[in-house]
Amino acid sequence: MIIKTHNQIPKIPSSEITDPLIFKERRKIIKTMLAMTVAGMVSPYTKAESAKSKGATVAKSKFSNASLTPTSAELVKNYTNYYEFAFDKEGSTQLAQTLRTDPWSVEISGEVEKPGAYHLETILRQQTLQERIYRFRCVEAWSMVVPWVGFSLADLLKIVKPLSTAKFVKFTTLYQPETMLNQRSTAMLTWPYVEGLRIDEAMHPLTMLAVGMYGDVLPKQNGAPLRLVVPWKYGFKSIKAIVKIELLKKPPLTTWNQSAPHEYGFYANVNPAISHPRWSQNTERQLGSGFFTPRRQTELFNGYGEQVAALYRDMDLQHFF
Ligand SMILES: Nc1nc2c(c(=O)[nH]1)N[C@H]1C(S)=C(S)[C@@H](COP(=O)(O)O)O[C@H]1N2
Ligand SMILES: [Mo]
């Protein structure tokens, strides 16, 4: 039995009491920004017509794996891991539809010059959205290729100005047991879902905050309205529905690491040489590949070694897994 005492009930976030007009405004901004972003790019989801008529030009991200073919959007939208809602991939997709993602604000605090509660629309106004095609590798040994829409986390952090004492970044998912039904029990995991990065990992240009995918607003089940994407780490690091970003002196206790420390390390860098205690990480099943398609050889740092290996130069990856 779970007893919730009054002081455990989360305070109503300031975003809940903001004028509804602002939310409509935000949705419009996202739509416009996404439209502009997509119009400026050559992508298979872009209608050539709308691209021409709008005429916007957006710099193509140099961090995109432009040569990769994205996994079908239908698969990515219907095969999700979102344990707040359900422990199975179809259940979480379905139940996540009850989530209200508008209004939304993100509290930024800790070792930072400009802490505050930032409305998502304010954050987005200061960013130029880009499409980035990234590989995504789940710790369960399946993978996909996703065209995310978003911006580098570093570009948000530069605005709020981390202090020199900020060594880690902690991310927290929304806590709302009325809709996120699994949050009513801590038998499986403790809530809210928490993830973390070292500050240099957080500032790495590949690390992004996504607000969209496949040229559209992020679906609820995929982490709307704002999620992290760290392409060289196992998928569980890419935390969904972020409401809090804290800059810390010490590493935060993260959800999966806390629940099973021998299975899920803080770093969780994709590494074919380090098996999960219960299965190999050497190869991966590519979502959407045919029955006869061989499994893909998993790459160290999910193929992003050239960009990120320097972050771990002097570290024993077996120990810091
Ligand atoms: N808040 C939250 N974030 C989460 C999860 C979750 O259960 N809750 N699952 C993680 C896992 S295990 C993976 S593989 C990815 C899945 O992202 P997708 O469902 O958009 O493919 O989200 C990650 N982020
Ligand atoms: Mo995962």
Short mmCIF file of C-alpha atoms and ligand atoms in Angstrom, two decimals:
data_model
loop_
_atom_site.label_atom_id
_atom_site.label_comp_id
_atom_site.label_asym_id
_atom_site.label_seq_id
_atom_site.Cartn_x
_atom_site.Cartn_y
_atom_site.Cartn_z
CA MET A 1 0.00 0.00 0.00
CA ILE A 2 1.25 3.43 -0.82
CA ILE A 3 0.42 6.24 1.53
CA LYS A 4 1.02 9.70 0.20
CA THR A 5 1.28 12.27 2.93
CA HIS A 6 0.49 15.86 2.20
CA ASN A 7 4.07 17.06 2.07
CA GLN A 8 4.86 14.53 -0.64
CA ILE A 9 2.38 16.08 -2.98
CA PRO A 10 4.38 18.22 -5.37
CA LYS A 11 3.75 21.94 -5.39
CA ILE A 12 1.79 23.23 -8.34
CA PRO A 13 4.44 24.40 -10.77
CA SER A 14 4.19 28.06 -11.73
CA SER A 15 3.57 26.90 -15.29
CA GLU A 16 0.15 25.58 -14.22
CA ILE A 17 -1.09 29.04 -13.42
CA THR A 18 0.13 30.88 -16.48
CA ASP A 19 -2.29 32.53 -18.86
CA PRO A 20 -3.64 30.00 -21.37
CA LEU A 21 -2.95 32.43 -24.19
CA ILE A 22 0.75 31.95 -23.60
CA PHE A 23 0.39 28.23 -24.19
CA LYS A 24 -1.33 28.74 -27.46
CA GLU A 25 1.47 31.13 -28.29
CA ARG A 26 4.07 28.52 -27.39
CA ARG A 27 2.48 25.90 -29.57
CA LYS A 28 2.47 28.38 -32.40
CA ILE A 29 6.15 29.13 -31.84
CA ILE A 30 7.08 25.46 -31.92
CA LYS A 31 5.04 24.87 -35.04
CA THR A 32 6.59 27.90 -36.72
CA MET A 33 10.08 27.01 -35.65
CA LEU A 34 9.67 23.42 -36.72
CA ALA A 35 8.25 24.56 -40.04
CA MET A 36 11.15 26.92 -40.59
CA THR A 37 13.68 24.35 -39.53
CA VAL A 38 12.31 21.67 -41.74
CA ALA A 39 11.90 24.07 -44.63
CA GLY A 40 15.58 24.92 -44.53
CA MET A 41 16.70 21.35 -44.77
CA VAL A 42 16.74 18.61 -47.29
CA SER A 43 15.02 15.82 -45.50
CA PRO A 44 12.73 13.01 -46.59
CA TYR A 45 9.90 14.38 -44.40
CA THR A 46 10.05 17.81 -45.99
CA LYS A 47 7.60 18.59 -48.69
CA ALA A 48 9.62 20.34 -51.39
CA GLU A 49 6.67 22.65 -51.94
CA SER A 50 6.51 24.10 -48.44
CA ALA A 51 10.28 24.42 -48.37
CA LYS A 52 10.20 26.58 -51.48
CA SER A 53 7.27 28.71 -50.44
CA LYS A 54 8.64 29.58 -47.00
CA GLY A 55 12.16 30.10 -48.24
CA ALA A 56 13.68 29.96 -44.79
CA THR A 57 17.27 28.89 -44.53
CA VAL A 58 18.50 27.08 -41.47
CA ALA A 59 22.05 25.91 -41.12
CA LYS A 60 22.34 22.18 -41.47
CA SER A 61 23.78 20.67 -38.36
CA LYS A 62 27.29 19.33 -38.82
CA PHE A 63 26.48 16.86 -36.06
CA SER A 64 23.88 15.00 -38.09
CA ASN A 65 24.62 11.55 -39.55
CA ALA A 66 23.12 12.75 -42.81
CA SER A 67 23.91 9.54 -44.68
CA LEU A 68 21.92 7.30 -42.34
CA THR A 69 18.40 6.24 -43.24
CA PRO A 70 16.02 6.95 -40.35
CA THR A 71 13.97 4.12 -38.89
CA SER A 72 10.31 4.36 -39.88
CA ALA A 73 8.55 7.00 -37.77
CA GLU A 74 5.68 4.60 -37.09
CA LEU A 75 8.03 2.15 -35.41
CA VAL A 76 9.75 4.81 -33.32
CA LYS A 77 6.40 6.20 -32.15
CA ASN A 78 4.92 2.82 -31.25
CA TYR A 79 7.82 1.07 -29.57
CA THR A 80 8.72 3.21 -26.57
CA ASN A 81 10.30 2.84 -23.16
CA TYR A 82 8.49 5.09 -20.70
CA TYR A 83 8.26 3.32 -17.37
CA GLU A 84 6.23 6.05 -15.69
CA PHE A 85 3.33 4.84 -17.81
CA ALA A 86 3.91 1.14 -18.42
CA PHE A 87 6.66 -1.45 -18.47
CA ASP A 88 5.87 -2.58 -22.00
CA LYS A 89 6.48 -0.71 -25.22
CA GLU A 90 2.90 -0.60 -26.50
CA GLY A 91 1.38 0.22 -23.13
CA SER A 92 3.63 3.22 -22.59
CA THR A 93 2.85 4.55 -26.04
CA GLN A 94 -0.86 4.37 -25.35
CA LEU A 95 -0.92 5.65 -21.76
CA ALA A 96 1.44 8.55 -22.43
CA GLN A 97 -1.34 10.19 -24.47
CA THR A 98 -2.92 11.31 -21.18
CA LEU A 99 0.05 13.55 -20.40
CA ARG A 100 -0.45 17.31 -20.59
CA THR A 101 2.68 18.83 -22.07
CA ASP A 102 1.36 22.35 -22.41
CA PRO A 103 2.06 24.50 -20.34
CA TRP A 104 5.60 23.51 -19.49
CA SER A 105 8.44 25.12 -17.66
CA VAL A 106 11.89 23.96 -16.64
CA GLU A 107 13.46 24.87 -13.34
CA ILE A 108 17.19 25.50 -13.65
CA SER A 109 19.07 25.70 -10.37
CA GLY A 110 22.20 24.92 -8.41
CA GLU A 111 25.69 26.05 -9.38
CA VAL A 112 24.54 28.52 -11.96
CA GLU A 113 24.62 32.30 -12.38
CA LYS A 114 21.06 32.67 -13.63
CA PRO A 115 18.80 30.16 -11.90
CA GLY A 116 15.08 30.34 -12.50
CA ALA A 117 11.91 28.76 -13.78
CA TYR A 118 12.07 29.10 -17.54
CA HIS A 119 9.01 28.68 -19.70
CA LEU A 120 9.63 26.38 -22.60
CA GLU A 121 8.65 29.11 -25.03
CA THR A 122 11.32 31.39 -23.55
CA ILE A 123 13.93 28.67 -23.93
CA LEU A 124 12.90 28.02 -27.52
CA ARG A 125 12.91 31.67 -28.50
CA GLN A 126 16.61 31.79 -27.73
CA GLN A 127 17.48 28.71 -29.77
CA THR A 128 17.73 27.84 -33.42
CA LEU A 129 16.23 24.43 -33.95
CA GLN A 130 18.18 21.95 -36.01
CA GLU A 131 17.46 18.50 -37.30
CA ARG A 132 20.01 15.91 -36.30
CA ILE A 133 19.94 12.33 -37.45
CA TYR A 134 21.48 10.22 -34.68
CA ARG A 135 21.91 6.58 -33.94
CA PHE A 136 20.10 5.52 -30.76
CA ARG A 137 21.14 2.37 -28.91
CA CYS A 138 19.07 0.98 -26.05
CA VAL A 139 20.77 -1.04 -23.32
CA GLU A 140 18.31 -3.84 -24.25
CA ALA A 141 20.39 -4.38 -27.42
CA TRP A 142 18.09 -2.87 -30.04
CA SER A 143 18.78 0.28 -31.99
CA MET A 144 17.22 2.82 -34.29
CA VAL A 145 18.10 5.92 -36.28
CA VAL A 146 16.08 9.02 -35.38
CA PRO A 147 15.93 12.48 -36.97
CA TRP A 148 15.57 14.60 -33.82
CA VAL A 149 14.71 18.30 -33.85
CA GLY A 150 16.29 20.39 -31.14
CA PHE A 151 19.41 22.23 -30.06
CA SER A 152 22.63 21.60 -28.15
CA LEU A 153 22.16 21.49 -24.38
CA ALA A 154 25.36 23.59 -24.25
CA ASP A 155 23.51 26.46 -25.94
CA LEU A 156 20.97 26.52 -23.12
CA LEU A 157 23.61 26.14 -20.40
CA LYS A 158 25.65 29.03 -21.85
CA ILE A 159 22.64 31.29 -21.32
CA VAL A 160 22.16 30.34 -17.66
CA LYS A 161 25.93 30.35 -17.08
CA PRO A 162 27.20 27.42 -14.99
CA LEU A 163 29.63 28.47 -12.23
CA SER A 164 33.11 26.97 -12.17
CA THR A 165 31.88 24.82 -9.26
CA ALA A 166 29.36 23.03 -11.53
CA LYS A 167 30.82 19.58 -12.21
CA PHE A 168 27.66 17.57 -12.96
CA VAL A 169 24.20 18.13 -14.38
CA LYS A 170 21.14 16.40 -12.97
CA PHE A 171 17.93 16.06 -15.00
CA THR A 172 14.53 15.23 -13.53
CA THR A 173 11.36 14.02 -15.23
CA LEU A 174 7.90 15.30 -14.31
CA TYR A 175 6.38 13.74 -11.20
CA GLN A 176 2.65 13.40 -11.73
CA PRO A 177 1.23 10.13 -10.38
CA GLU A 178 -2.30 11.11 -11.43
CA THR A 179 -1.32 10.49 -15.05
CA MET A 180 2.02 8.69 -14.74
CA LEU A 181 0.40 5.72 -13.07
CA ASN A 182 3.50 3.67 -12.32
CA GLN A 183 4.74 6.52 -10.14
CA ARG A 184 2.18 5.34 -7.57
CA SER A 185 4.45 2.44 -6.71
CA THR A 186 8.17 2.42 -6.01
CA ALA A 187 8.41 -1.37 -6.14
CA MET A 188 10.19 -1.28 -9.51
CA LEU A 189 11.89 2.12 -9.61
CA THR A 190 11.99 5.24 -7.49
CA TRP A 191 10.39 8.39 -8.86
CA PRO A 192 10.76 10.86 -10.36
CA TYR A 193 13.14 9.48 -13.00
CA VAL A 194 16.53 11.13 -12.68
CA GLU A 195 19.53 11.15 -15.00
CA GLY A 196 22.88 12.88 -14.95
CA LEU A 197 25.93 13.85 -16.96
CA ARG A 198 29.36 15.15 -16.15
CA ILE A 199 29.59 18.83 -17.06
CA ASP A 200 31.93 18.20 -20.03
CA GLU A 201 29.51 15.57 -21.37
CA ALA A 202 26.64 18.02 -20.94
CA MET A 203 28.57 20.76 -22.76
CA HIS A 204 29.54 18.47 -25.65
CA PRO A 205 27.94 19.73 -28.86
CA LEU A 206 26.46 16.29 -29.67
CA THR A 207 24.38 16.36 -26.48
CA MET A 208 21.01 17.78 -27.39
CA LEU A 209 17.64 18.71 -26.01
CA ALA A 210 14.98 17.52 -28.43
CA VAL A 211 11.54 19.08 -28.90
CA GLY A 212 10.69 17.27 -32.11
CA MET A 213 11.39 14.35 -34.37
CA TYR A 214 10.64 13.51 -38.00
CA GLY A 215 10.05 17.21 -38.64
CA ASP A 216 7.19 17.44 -36.16
CA VAL A 217 6.58 18.16 -32.48
CA LEU A 218 7.85 15.37 -30.24
CA PRO A 219 5.11 12.77 -29.58
CA LYS A 220 4.15 12.45 -25.92
CA GLN A 221 5.36 8.87 -25.72
CA ASN A 222 8.78 9.92 -27.01
CA GLY A 223 9.34 12.45 -24.24
CA ALA A 224 7.41 15.61 -25.11
CA PRO A 225 7.76 18.43 -24.74
CA LEU A 226 11.50 18.34 -23.95
CA ARG A 227 13.91 15.43 -23.66
CA LEU A 228 17.60 14.80 -23.57
CA VAL A 229 19.40 12.93 -26.37
CA VAL A 230 22.94 11.69 -25.76
CA PRO A 231 23.73 9.54 -28.80
CA TRP A 232 26.90 7.83 -27.55
CA LYS A 233 25.24 6.54 -24.38
CA TYR A 234 22.62 3.86 -23.78
CA GLY A 235 19.10 5.11 -24.30
CA PHE A 236 18.15 5.27 -20.63
CA LYS A 237 20.39 8.33 -20.24
CA SER A 238 18.14 10.19 -22.69
CA ILE A 239 15.60 11.27 -20.11
CA LYS A 240 12.09 12.34 -21.15
CA ALA A 241 9.71 15.13 -20.08
CA ILE A 242 12.34 17.18 -18.28
CA VAL A 243 11.09 19.65 -15.64
CA LYS A 244 14.31 20.28 -13.75
CA ILE A 245 17.97 20.81 -14.65
CA GLU A 246 20.36 21.20 -11.72
CA LEU A 247 24.04 22.04 -11.87
CA LEU A 248 25.83 20.23 -9.08
CA LYS A 249 29.21 19.85 -7.43
CA LYS A 250 28.71 16.10 -6.92
CA PRO A 251 27.38 13.36 -9.21
CA PRO A 252 23.62 12.86 -8.78
CA LEU A 253 22.12 9.51 -7.85
CA THR A 254 20.47 8.36 -11.07
CA THR A 255 17.40 6.15 -11.33
CA TRP A 256 18.80 3.07 -13.06
CA ASN A 257 22.15 3.22 -11.37
CA GLN A 258 20.38 3.36 -8.03
CA SER A 259 18.01 0.48 -8.86
CA ALA A 260 20.72 -1.90 -10.15
CA PRO A 261 24.25 -0.49 -9.80
CA HIS A 262 25.98 -3.60 -11.21
CA GLU A 263 23.86 -3.49 -14.32
CA TYR A 264 23.63 0.22 -15.09
CA GLY A 265 26.60 2.48 -14.53
CA PHE A 266 26.50 6.25 -14.25
CA TYR A 267 28.36 6.67 -17.55
CA ALA A 268 26.47 4.07 -19.63
CA ASN A 269 28.62 4.69 -22.67
CA VAL A 270 27.73 2.29 -25.48
CA ASN A 271 30.48 -0.34 -25.45
CA PRO A 272 30.34 -3.72 -27.22
CA ALA A 273 33.15 -5.05 -25.03
CA ILE A 274 31.31 -4.60 -21.75
CA SER A 275 28.42 -7.05 -21.37
CA HIS A 276 25.37 -6.39 -19.33
CA PRO A 277 25.47 -9.04 -16.55
CA ARG A 278 22.51 -10.78 -18.20
CA TRP A 279 23.26 -10.34 -21.93
CA SER A 280 25.94 -9.36 -24.44
CA GLN A 281 26.19 -5.83 -25.79
CA ASN A 282 28.28 -6.93 -28.76
CA THR A 283 25.52 -6.68 -31.37
CA GLU A 284 22.15 -5.02 -31.73
CA ARG A 285 18.81 -5.67 -33.42
CA GLN A 286 17.99 -2.78 -35.71
CA LEU A 287 14.33 -1.78 -35.37
CA GLY A 288 12.57 -2.27 -38.65
CA SER A 289 15.15 -4.55 -40.21
CA GLY A 290 13.88 -7.69 -41.89
CA PHE A 291 13.95 -11.14 -40.42
CA PHE A 292 17.03 -12.14 -42.39
CA THR A 293 18.97 -8.97 -41.72
CA PRO A 294 21.95 -9.79 -39.54
CA ARG A 295 22.31 -7.99 -36.24
CA ARG A 296 24.49 -4.90 -36.36
CA GLN A 297 27.91 -4.90 -34.74
CA THR A 298 27.65 -2.42 -31.87
CA GLU A 299 30.29 0.28 -32.01
CA LEU A 300 32.23 1.81 -29.13
CA PHE A 301 30.50 5.07 -28.14
CA ASN A 302 27.78 4.04 -30.60
CA GLY A 303 30.02 5.20 -33.47
CA TYR A 304 30.66 8.67 -32.02
CA GLY A 305 34.17 7.82 -30.75
CA GLU A 306 35.90 10.34 -32.96
CA GLN A 307 33.93 13.13 -31.28
CA VAL A 308 33.73 11.90 -27.69
CA ALA A 309 36.58 9.47 -26.91
CA ALA A 310 38.71 12.35 -25.60
CA LEU A 311 36.21 12.86 -22.77
CA TYR A 312 37.24 9.47 -21.36
CA ARG A 313 40.94 9.45 -22.30
CA ASP A 314 42.32 8.60 -18.88
CA MET A 315 39.44 6.50 -17.64
CA ASP A 316 39.16 2.75 -17.20
CA LEU A 317 35.95 2.08 -19.12
CA GLN A 318 35.53 -1.33 -17.45
CA HIS A 319 35.41 0.36 -14.08
CA PHE A 320 33.47 3.47 -15.10
CA PHE A 321 30.87 1.65 -17.21
N1 LIG B 1 11.47 9.67 -17.92
C1 LIG B 1 11.88 8.62 -18.60
N2 LIG B 1 12.82 8.78 -19.53
C2 LIG B 1 13.26 7.72 -20.27
C3 LIG B 1 12.76 6.42 -20.02
C4 LIG B 1 11.74 6.29 -19.02
O1 LIG B 1 11.24 5.19 -18.74
N3 LIG B 1 11.32 7.40 -18.35
N4 LIG B 1 13.23 5.34 -20.72
C5 LIG B 1 14.59 5.47 -21.28
C6 LIG B 1 14.95 4.37 -22.15
S1 LIG B 1 15.34 2.91 -21.42
C7 LIG B 1 15.07 4.53 -23.50
S2 LIG B 1 15.65 3.29 -24.48
C8 LIG B 1 14.62 5.77 -24.16
C9 LIG B 1 13.56 5.41 -25.17
O2 LIG B 1 13.18 6.52 -25.92
P1 LIG B 1 11.97 6.34 -26.96
O3 LIG B 1 10.86 5.67 -26.23
O4 LIG B 1 11.65 7.71 -27.44
O5 LIG B 1 12.50 5.46 -28.04
O6 LIG B 1 14.08 6.73 -23.25
C10 LIG B 1 14.75 6.80 -22.01
N5 LIG B 1 14.20 7.90 -21.23
MO MO B 2 16.59 1.73 -23.03
#
